[in-house]
Amino acid sequence: MTGLWVVLVALGVALVFGGYRALTDGRARPVRAAAKADDTPRLHPAQVGESLGSSATFVQFSSSVCAPCRATHTLLAEVTGARPSVAHIDLNAETRLDLVKQFGITRTPTVLLLDRGGAVRHRIVGAARRAEVLEALESMA
Amino acid sequence: MSSTTQTAARAELIDPRGQRFAAVITSGLLAASIILGPGAGLWVLVVQTLAFAAGSLLGLSSSPWGQIYRRAVRPRLGPPTELEDARPPRFAQSVGLGFAVVGLLGAVAGLPALFYVAVGFALVAALLNAIFGFCLGCEIYLLGTRVLAR
């Protein structure tokens, strides 16, 4: 009898947690700018060894190929390919633990959308959704 | 503007549907083990623990559920549309192995609570994988890397 309850609880936990993730994954969440400009989380081009886009940059944190990382990469490559002023940088989170720590990345894929100055404006955790990506990009203009 | 990649070269690749198939079998066995309890369920847990050990220590292709998938299921499905890196799911097998071993210890040492909690956690992870295609190990892989790098 105990066992049956344990199985039911485990099923409930899995459904609630998995359902919550299915609903929230891939949404673009705005990152509020700090009161002082200096406190806003910011990425410098030197940290990634590449120049940022002239209007915006997607910085993607990936790990040893999670399938959603590949899907996100394909989506962002397509979106930035059509927009000359937007860059896409795909980083290996496992070798860039410094940045993982700096931005508090907990899982992959996580995408940071930076403005022209490198300040983090949006954060997308989980496989990015096209509509959310485009909306976030538009809100930056 | 262009899109650049600084991700590492890819290692062993697997068919993600095989992982899902294995997760369904794993969920069934873990649930059966819990329902049967630390007495009779111990032997079911032993079988799944060996499967976790094979997938974790020898590689995913050595897991008995992976073997069944490759020989009996995949030929009927056709080739996969995408492949996945084997490391995160293999890591997940190691996490499952850890919980299963603790569950076995609980059953053998006469600590039913330990058995139920440990196997219960393993069941949650397996169910998430089976129902949502969600790989708990993939999620905590980065956290694990962060902790190990410290």
Short mmCIF file of N, CA and C in Angstrom, two decimals, chain B:
data_model
loop_
_atom_site.label_atom_id
_atom_site.label_comp_id
_atom_site.label_asym_id
_atom_site.label_seq_id
_atom_site.Cartn_x
_atom_site.Cartn_y
_atom_site.Cartn_z
N MET B 1 23.78 39.31 -39.41
CA MET B 1 25.15 39.03 -39.01
C MET B 1 25.32 37.53 -38.84
N SER B 2 26.55 37.08 -38.84
CA SER B 2 26.78 35.65 -38.80
C SER B 2 26.56 35.09 -37.41
N SER B 3 26.49 33.78 -37.38
CA SER B 3 26.30 33.07 -36.14
C SER B 3 27.55 32.24 -35.91
N THR B 4 28.13 32.37 -34.74
CA THR B 4 29.37 31.64 -34.49
C THR B 4 29.19 30.63 -33.37
N THR B 5 29.97 29.60 -33.44
CA THR B 5 29.88 28.53 -32.46
C THR B 5 31.23 28.32 -31.79
N GLN B 6 31.19 28.24 -30.46
CA GLN B 6 32.41 27.90 -29.74
C GLN B 6 32.21 26.62 -28.96
N THR B 7 31.22 25.84 -29.38
CA THR B 7 30.96 24.59 -28.67
C THR B 7 31.97 23.54 -29.08
N ALA B 8 32.13 22.54 -28.22
CA ALA B 8 33.15 21.52 -28.44
C ALA B 8 32.73 20.54 -29.54
N ALA B 9 33.69 19.83 -30.04
CA ALA B 9 33.42 18.81 -31.05
C ALA B 9 32.51 17.74 -30.45
N ARG B 10 31.71 17.13 -31.29
CA ARG B 10 30.73 16.17 -30.80
C ARG B 10 31.33 14.78 -30.64
N ALA B 11 30.91 14.12 -29.57
CA ALA B 11 31.40 12.77 -29.30
C ALA B 11 30.38 11.74 -29.79
N GLU B 12 30.32 10.63 -29.10
CA GLU B 12 29.40 9.56 -29.45
C GLU B 12 27.96 10.07 -29.56
N LEU B 13 27.27 9.72 -30.65
CA LEU B 13 25.91 10.19 -30.85
C LEU B 13 24.92 9.03 -30.72
N ILE B 14 23.75 9.34 -30.19
CA ILE B 14 22.74 8.30 -30.01
C ILE B 14 21.40 8.78 -30.55
N ASP B 15 20.51 7.82 -30.76
CA ASP B 15 19.14 8.10 -31.19
C ASP B 15 18.32 8.46 -29.95
N PRO B 16 17.81 9.71 -29.83
CA PRO B 16 17.11 10.10 -28.61
C PRO B 16 15.85 9.27 -28.33
N ARG B 17 15.27 8.67 -29.39
CA ARG B 17 14.08 7.85 -29.17
C ARG B 17 14.40 6.60 -28.37
N GLY B 18 15.66 6.12 -28.50
CA GLY B 18 16.08 4.96 -27.73
C GLY B 18 16.09 5.28 -26.24
N GLN B 19 16.52 6.52 -25.93
CA GLN B 19 16.54 6.96 -24.55
C GLN B 19 15.15 7.00 -23.96
N ARG B 20 14.23 7.46 -24.78
CA ARG B 20 12.83 7.58 -24.35
C ARG B 20 12.25 6.19 -24.11
N PHE B 21 12.55 5.28 -25.02
CA PHE B 21 12.09 3.90 -24.89
C PHE B 21 12.64 3.27 -23.61
N ALA B 22 13.94 3.48 -23.38
CA ALA B 22 14.57 2.94 -22.17
C ALA B 22 13.94 3.55 -20.92
N ALA B 23 13.57 4.85 -21.00
CA ALA B 23 12.98 5.52 -19.85
C ALA B 23 11.61 4.94 -19.51
N VAL B 24 10.87 4.51 -20.54
CA VAL B 24 9.56 3.90 -20.31
C VAL B 24 9.73 2.58 -19.56
N ILE B 25 10.66 1.74 -20.02
CA ILE B 25 10.91 0.46 -19.35
C ILE B 25 11.40 0.71 -17.92
N THR B 26 12.34 1.66 -17.80
CA THR B 26 12.90 1.98 -16.48
C THR B 26 11.78 2.43 -15.53
N SER B 27 10.88 3.31 -16.01
CA SER B 27 9.78 3.79 -15.18
C SER B 27 8.91 2.62 -14.72
N GLY B 28 8.60 1.72 -15.64
CA GLY B 28 7.76 0.57 -15.31
C GLY B 28 8.39 -0.30 -14.24
N LEU B 29 9.69 -0.57 -14.40
CA LEU B 29 10.37 -1.43 -13.43
C LEU B 29 10.50 -0.76 -12.07
N LEU B 30 10.83 0.54 -12.06
CA LEU B 30 10.97 1.23 -10.78
C LEU B 30 9.63 1.30 -10.06
N ALA B 31 8.55 1.57 -10.83
CA ALA B 31 7.21 1.61 -10.22
C ALA B 31 6.84 0.24 -9.66
N ALA B 32 7.13 -0.81 -10.44
CA ALA B 32 6.82 -2.17 -9.98
C ALA B 32 7.59 -2.49 -8.70
N SER B 33 8.85 -2.08 -8.68
CA SER B 33 9.68 -2.34 -7.50
C SER B 33 9.11 -1.64 -6.27
N ILE B 34 8.67 -0.40 -6.45
CA ILE B 34 8.13 0.36 -5.31
C ILE B 34 6.82 -0.26 -4.83
N ILE B 35 5.95 -0.63 -5.79
CA ILE B 35 4.65 -1.20 -5.41
C ILE B 35 4.84 -2.53 -4.67
N LEU B 36 5.81 -3.34 -5.15
CA LEU B 36 6.07 -4.63 -4.49
C LEU B 36 6.72 -4.43 -3.13
N GLY B 37 7.38 -3.27 -2.95
CA GLY B 37 7.99 -2.98 -1.65
C GLY B 37 9.40 -3.51 -1.52
N PRO B 38 10.08 -3.15 -0.41
CA PRO B 38 11.50 -3.51 -0.25
C PRO B 38 11.75 -5.01 -0.18
N GLY B 39 10.72 -5.82 0.04
CA GLY B 39 10.92 -7.26 0.06
C GLY B 39 10.97 -7.84 -1.34
N ALA B 40 9.80 -8.06 -1.91
CA ALA B 40 9.71 -8.66 -3.24
C ALA B 40 10.23 -7.71 -4.32
N GLY B 41 10.10 -6.41 -4.09
CA GLY B 41 10.52 -5.44 -5.09
C GLY B 41 12.02 -5.33 -5.23
N LEU B 42 12.73 -5.87 -4.26
CA LEU B 42 14.19 -5.80 -4.27
C LEU B 42 14.76 -6.39 -5.56
N TRP B 43 14.18 -7.52 -6.01
CA TRP B 43 14.75 -8.21 -7.17
C TRP B 43 14.49 -7.44 -8.46
N VAL B 44 13.35 -6.77 -8.52
CA VAL B 44 13.08 -5.93 -9.68
C VAL B 44 14.08 -4.77 -9.70
N LEU B 45 14.35 -4.23 -8.51
CA LEU B 45 15.30 -3.12 -8.42
C LEU B 45 16.71 -3.57 -8.79
N VAL B 46 17.05 -4.82 -8.44
CA VAL B 46 18.37 -5.35 -8.80
C VAL B 46 18.52 -5.35 -10.33
N VAL B 47 17.48 -5.78 -11.03
CA VAL B 47 17.53 -5.82 -12.51
C VAL B 47 17.75 -4.41 -13.06
N GLN B 48 16.99 -3.43 -12.56
CA GLN B 48 17.12 -2.08 -13.07
C GLN B 48 18.47 -1.46 -12.68
N THR B 49 18.96 -1.82 -11.50
CA THR B 49 20.27 -1.31 -11.07
C THR B 49 21.36 -1.80 -12.03
N LEU B 50 21.26 -3.08 -12.43
CA LEU B 50 22.24 -3.61 -13.38
C LEU B 50 22.13 -2.88 -14.72
N ALA B 51 20.90 -2.55 -15.13
CA ALA B 51 20.72 -1.83 -16.39
C ALA B 51 21.33 -0.43 -16.29
N PHE B 52 21.11 0.26 -15.15
CA PHE B 52 21.72 1.57 -14.92
C PHE B 52 23.24 1.45 -14.97
N ALA B 53 23.77 0.40 -14.31
CA ALA B 53 25.22 0.22 -14.24
C ALA B 53 25.80 0.00 -15.63
N ALA B 54 25.11 -0.80 -16.45
CA ALA B 54 25.60 -1.05 -17.81
C ALA B 54 25.61 0.24 -18.61
N GLY B 55 24.50 1.02 -18.55
CA GLY B 55 24.41 2.26 -19.32
C GLY B 55 25.40 3.30 -18.84
N SER B 56 25.65 3.32 -17.52
CA SER B 56 26.51 4.33 -16.95
C SER B 56 28.00 3.98 -17.10
N LEU B 57 28.36 2.74 -16.75
CA LEU B 57 29.77 2.37 -16.71
C LEU B 57 30.30 1.89 -18.05
N LEU B 58 29.47 1.16 -18.82
CA LEU B 58 29.94 0.59 -20.09
C LEU B 58 29.54 1.44 -21.29
N GLY B 59 28.52 2.27 -21.12
CA GLY B 59 28.04 3.07 -22.25
C GLY B 59 26.60 2.72 -22.56
N LEU B 60 25.89 3.70 -23.15
CA LEU B 60 24.45 3.54 -23.37
C LEU B 60 24.14 2.36 -24.28
N SER B 61 25.07 2.05 -25.21
CA SER B 61 24.78 0.95 -26.13
C SER B 61 24.83 -0.39 -25.42
N SER B 62 25.40 -0.43 -24.21
CA SER B 62 25.46 -1.68 -23.46
C SER B 62 24.23 -1.88 -22.59
N SER B 63 23.43 -0.82 -22.43
CA SER B 63 22.23 -0.95 -21.60
C SER B 63 21.28 -1.95 -22.25
N PRO B 64 20.74 -2.88 -21.45
CA PRO B 64 19.84 -3.89 -22.04
C PRO B 64 18.63 -3.27 -22.73
N TRP B 65 18.11 -2.15 -22.20
CA TRP B 65 16.93 -1.52 -22.82
C TRP B 65 17.32 -0.88 -24.15
N GLY B 66 18.54 -0.35 -24.19
CA GLY B 66 19.05 0.20 -25.45
C GLY B 66 19.21 -0.89 -26.50
N GLN B 67 19.65 -2.07 -26.05
CA GLN B 67 19.82 -3.21 -26.96
C GLN B 67 18.47 -3.64 -27.54
N ILE B 68 17.47 -3.72 -26.66
CA ILE B 68 16.14 -4.12 -27.13
C ILE B 68 15.64 -3.10 -28.15
N TYR B 69 15.84 -1.82 -27.84
CA TYR B 69 15.40 -0.77 -28.76
C TYR B 69 16.07 -0.94 -30.12
N ARG B 70 17.39 -1.11 -30.11
CA ARG B 70 18.11 -1.19 -31.39
C ARG B 70 17.74 -2.40 -32.21
N ARG B 71 17.54 -3.52 -31.52
CA ARG B 71 17.26 -4.76 -32.27
C ARG B 71 15.81 -4.93 -32.66
N ALA B 72 14.90 -4.51 -31.78
CA ALA B 72 13.48 -4.82 -32.03
C ALA B 72 12.64 -3.62 -32.44
N VAL B 73 13.01 -2.41 -31.96
CA VAL B 73 12.13 -1.26 -32.19
C VAL B 73 12.61 -0.38 -33.34
N ARG B 74 13.88 -0.01 -33.30
CA ARG B 74 14.39 0.92 -34.29
C ARG B 74 14.21 0.47 -35.74
N PRO B 75 14.40 -0.85 -36.03
CA PRO B 75 14.21 -1.28 -37.43
C PRO B 75 12.81 -0.97 -37.94
N ARG B 76 11.82 -0.88 -37.03
CA ARG B 76 10.45 -0.59 -37.46
C ARG B 76 10.19 0.90 -37.58
N LEU B 77 11.04 1.71 -36.97
CA LEU B 77 10.78 3.16 -36.94
C LEU B 77 11.45 3.92 -38.07
N GLY B 78 12.51 3.35 -38.62
CA GLY B 78 13.27 4.11 -39.60
C GLY B 78 14.32 4.95 -38.91
N PRO B 79 15.18 5.60 -39.71
CA PRO B 79 16.29 6.34 -39.12
C PRO B 79 15.81 7.57 -38.35
N PRO B 80 16.56 7.97 -37.33
CA PRO B 80 16.18 9.13 -36.53
C PRO B 80 16.38 10.43 -37.31
N THR B 81 15.58 11.45 -37.01
CA THR B 81 15.74 12.74 -37.68
C THR B 81 16.87 13.54 -37.07
N GLU B 82 17.18 13.26 -35.81
CA GLU B 82 18.29 13.96 -35.18
C GLU B 82 18.97 13.04 -34.19
N LEU B 83 20.24 13.33 -33.94
CA LEU B 83 20.99 12.54 -32.98
C LEU B 83 21.37 13.41 -31.81
N GLU B 84 21.62 12.75 -30.68
CA GLU B 84 21.98 13.48 -29.48
C GLU B 84 23.31 12.99 -28.96
N ASP B 85 24.00 13.89 -28.28
CA ASP B 85 25.24 13.50 -27.64
C ASP B 85 24.94 12.49 -26.54
N ALA B 86 25.79 11.47 -26.44
CA ALA B 86 25.53 10.40 -25.47
C ALA B 86 25.90 10.80 -24.04
N ARG B 87 26.72 11.84 -23.87
CA ARG B 87 27.23 12.12 -22.53
C ARG B 87 26.18 12.52 -21.51
N PRO B 88 25.28 13.48 -21.83
CA PRO B 88 24.28 13.83 -20.81
C PRO B 88 23.38 12.66 -20.40
N PRO B 89 22.83 11.88 -21.35
CA PRO B 89 22.02 10.75 -20.90
C PRO B 89 22.83 9.69 -20.15
N ARG B 90 24.10 9.57 -20.50
CA ARG B 90 24.92 8.60 -19.77
C ARG B 90 25.13 9.08 -18.33
N PHE B 91 25.30 10.38 -18.21
CA PHE B 91 25.40 10.98 -16.88
C PHE B 91 24.11 10.72 -16.10
N ALA B 92 22.96 10.83 -16.80
CA ALA B 92 21.66 10.58 -16.16
C ALA B 92 21.58 9.14 -15.67
N GLN B 93 22.18 8.21 -16.44
CA GLN B 93 22.20 6.81 -16.01
C GLN B 93 22.99 6.67 -14.72
N SER B 94 24.07 7.47 -14.60
CA SER B 94 24.88 7.42 -13.39
C SER B 94 24.08 7.94 -12.20
N VAL B 95 23.30 9.01 -12.44
CA VAL B 95 22.46 9.55 -11.37
C VAL B 95 21.44 8.49 -10.95
N GLY B 96 20.82 7.82 -11.94
CA GLY B 96 19.87 6.76 -11.66
C GLY B 96 20.53 5.63 -10.88
N LEU B 97 21.77 5.30 -11.28
CA LEU B 97 22.51 4.24 -10.60
C LEU B 97 22.71 4.59 -9.12
N GLY B 98 23.06 5.85 -8.87
CA GLY B 98 23.27 6.31 -7.50
C GLY B 98 22.02 6.10 -6.65
N PHE B 99 20.87 6.57 -7.16
CA PHE B 99 19.61 6.41 -6.42
C PHE B 99 19.27 4.93 -6.23
N ALA B 100 19.48 4.14 -7.29
CA ALA B 100 19.12 2.72 -7.22
C ALA B 100 19.96 2.00 -6.17
N VAL B 101 21.26 2.34 -6.12
CA VAL B 101 22.14 1.69 -5.15
C VAL B 101 21.71 2.06 -3.73
N VAL B 102 21.37 3.34 -3.52
CA VAL B 102 20.90 3.75 -2.19
C VAL B 102 19.61 3.01 -1.84
N GLY B 103 18.72 2.86 -2.85
CA GLY B 103 17.48 2.11 -2.64
C GLY B 103 17.76 0.66 -2.25
N LEU B 104 18.73 0.05 -2.93
CA LEU B 104 19.10 -1.34 -2.62
C LEU B 104 19.62 -1.44 -1.19
N LEU B 105 20.47 -0.47 -0.82
CA LEU B 105 21.02 -0.47 0.54
C LEU B 105 19.88 -0.38 1.55
N GLY B 106 18.91 0.49 1.27
CA GLY B 106 17.77 0.65 2.16
C GLY B 106 17.00 -0.66 2.32
N ALA B 107 16.79 -1.35 1.21
CA ALA B 107 16.03 -2.60 1.25
C ALA B 107 16.80 -3.67 2.02
N VAL B 108 18.11 -3.77 1.75
CA VAL B 108 18.92 -4.81 2.39
C VAL B 108 19.12 -4.52 3.88
N ALA B 109 19.29 -3.22 4.22
CA ALA B 109 19.57 -2.85 5.60
C ALA B 109 18.31 -2.75 6.45
N GLY B 110 17.15 -3.04 5.84
CA GLY B 110 15.91 -2.97 6.61
C GLY B 110 15.48 -1.54 6.90
N LEU B 111 15.75 -0.64 5.97
CA LEU B 111 15.31 0.76 6.10
C LEU B 111 14.32 1.07 4.97
N PRO B 112 13.07 0.69 5.13
CA PRO B 112 12.11 0.85 4.03
C PRO B 112 11.95 2.32 3.59
N ALA B 113 12.05 3.26 4.52
CA ALA B 113 11.89 4.67 4.15
C ALA B 113 12.95 5.08 3.14
N LEU B 114 14.18 4.64 3.39
CA LEU B 114 15.29 4.97 2.49
C LEU B 114 15.03 4.37 1.10
N PHE B 115 14.54 3.13 1.10
CA PHE B 115 14.20 2.46 -0.16
C PHE B 115 13.16 3.26 -0.92
N TYR B 116 12.06 3.64 -0.25
CA TYR B 116 10.98 4.34 -0.94
C TYR B 116 11.41 5.72 -1.46
N VAL B 117 12.16 6.44 -0.65
CA VAL B 117 12.57 7.79 -1.06
C VAL B 117 13.54 7.73 -2.24
N ALA B 118 14.56 6.87 -2.13
CA ALA B 118 15.59 6.81 -3.18
C ALA B 118 14.99 6.32 -4.50
N VAL B 119 14.23 5.23 -4.45
CA VAL B 119 13.66 4.70 -5.69
C VAL B 119 12.58 5.65 -6.21
N GLY B 120 11.89 6.33 -5.28
CA GLY B 120 10.90 7.34 -5.68
C GLY B 120 11.53 8.45 -6.50
N PHE B 121 12.70 8.95 -6.07
CA PHE B 121 13.39 9.99 -6.82
C PHE B 121 13.81 9.48 -8.21
N ALA B 122 14.32 8.25 -8.24
CA ALA B 122 14.71 7.68 -9.53
C ALA B 122 13.50 7.57 -10.44
N LEU B 123 12.34 7.23 -9.86
CA LEU B 123 11.11 7.10 -10.65
C LEU B 123 10.67 8.45 -11.22
N VAL B 124 10.76 9.50 -10.41
CA VAL B 124 10.39 10.85 -10.89
C VAL B 124 11.24 11.21 -12.11
N ALA B 125 12.55 10.98 -12.00
CA ALA B 125 13.45 11.31 -13.10
C ALA B 125 13.12 10.49 -14.35
N ALA B 126 12.85 9.20 -14.16
CA ALA B 126 12.55 8.34 -15.30
C ALA B 126 11.22 8.72 -15.94
N LEU B 127 10.23 9.08 -15.11
CA LEU B 127 8.92 9.48 -15.64
C LEU B 127 9.03 10.77 -16.45
N LEU B 128 9.80 11.74 -15.92
CA LEU B 128 9.99 13.00 -16.64
C LEU B 128 10.57 12.74 -18.02
N ASN B 129 11.53 11.82 -18.05
CA ASN B 129 12.16 11.46 -19.31
C ASN B 129 11.16 10.76 -20.23
N ALA B 130 10.38 9.83 -19.68
CA ALA B 130 9.47 9.04 -20.49
C ALA B 130 8.29 9.88 -21.01
N ILE B 131 7.73 10.74 -20.15
CA ILE B 131 6.53 11.50 -20.54
C ILE B 131 6.87 12.74 -21.34
N PHE B 132 7.89 13.50 -20.89
CA PHE B 132 8.18 14.79 -21.50
C PHE B 132 9.44 14.77 -22.37
N GLY B 133 10.11 13.64 -22.43
CA GLY B 133 11.37 13.60 -23.16
C GLY B 133 12.40 14.48 -22.49
N PHE B 134 12.19 14.66 -21.20
CA PHE B 134 12.96 15.58 -20.38
C PHE B 134 14.07 14.78 -19.75
N CYS B 135 15.28 15.27 -19.85
CA CYS B 135 16.40 14.52 -19.30
C CYS B 135 16.95 15.25 -18.09
N LEU B 136 16.61 14.75 -16.93
CA LEU B 136 17.02 15.40 -15.69
C LEU B 136 18.54 15.52 -15.62
N GLY B 137 19.21 14.47 -16.06
CA GLY B 137 20.66 14.49 -16.06
C GLY B 137 21.21 15.62 -16.91
N CYS B 138 20.50 15.87 -18.06
CA CYS B 138 20.95 16.96 -18.93
C CYS B 138 20.89 18.29 -18.19
N GLU B 139 19.90 18.41 -17.33
CA GLU B 139 19.70 19.66 -16.61
C GLU B 139 20.77 19.86 -15.54
N ILE B 140 21.09 18.75 -14.85
CA ILE B 140 22.04 18.93 -13.75
C ILE B 140 23.47 18.65 -14.18
N TYR B 141 23.63 18.32 -15.48
CA TYR B 141 24.97 18.07 -16.02
C TYR B 141 25.86 19.30 -15.84
N LEU B 142 25.28 20.45 -16.21
CA LEU B 142 26.05 21.69 -16.09
C LEU B 142 26.34 22.01 -14.63
N LEU B 143 25.32 21.80 -13.77
CA LEU B 143 25.53 22.05 -12.34
C LEU B 143 26.63 21.12 -11.82
N GLY B 144 26.60 19.85 -12.27
CA GLY B 144 27.61 18.90 -11.86
C GLY B 144 28.99 19.35 -12.30
N THR B 145 29.08 19.83 -13.56
CA THR B 145 30.35 20.31 -14.08
C THR B 145 30.85 21.49 -13.25
N ARG B 146 29.91 22.37 -12.87
CA ARG B 146 30.27 23.54 -12.07
C ARG B 146 30.83 23.12 -10.72
N VAL B 147 30.17 22.15 -10.10
CA VAL B 147 30.61 21.71 -8.78
C VAL B 147 31.97 21.02 -8.86
N LEU B 148 32.14 20.15 -9.89
CA LEU B 148 33.39 19.41 -10.03
C LEU B 148 34.55 20.33 -10.35
N ALA B 149 34.25 21.45 -11.05
CA ALA B 149 35.32 22.35 -11.46
C ALA B 149 35.79 23.22 -10.31
N ARG B 150 35.05 23.20 -9.22
CA ARG B 150 35.36 24.09 -8.11
C ARG B 150 36.61 23.67 -7.37
#
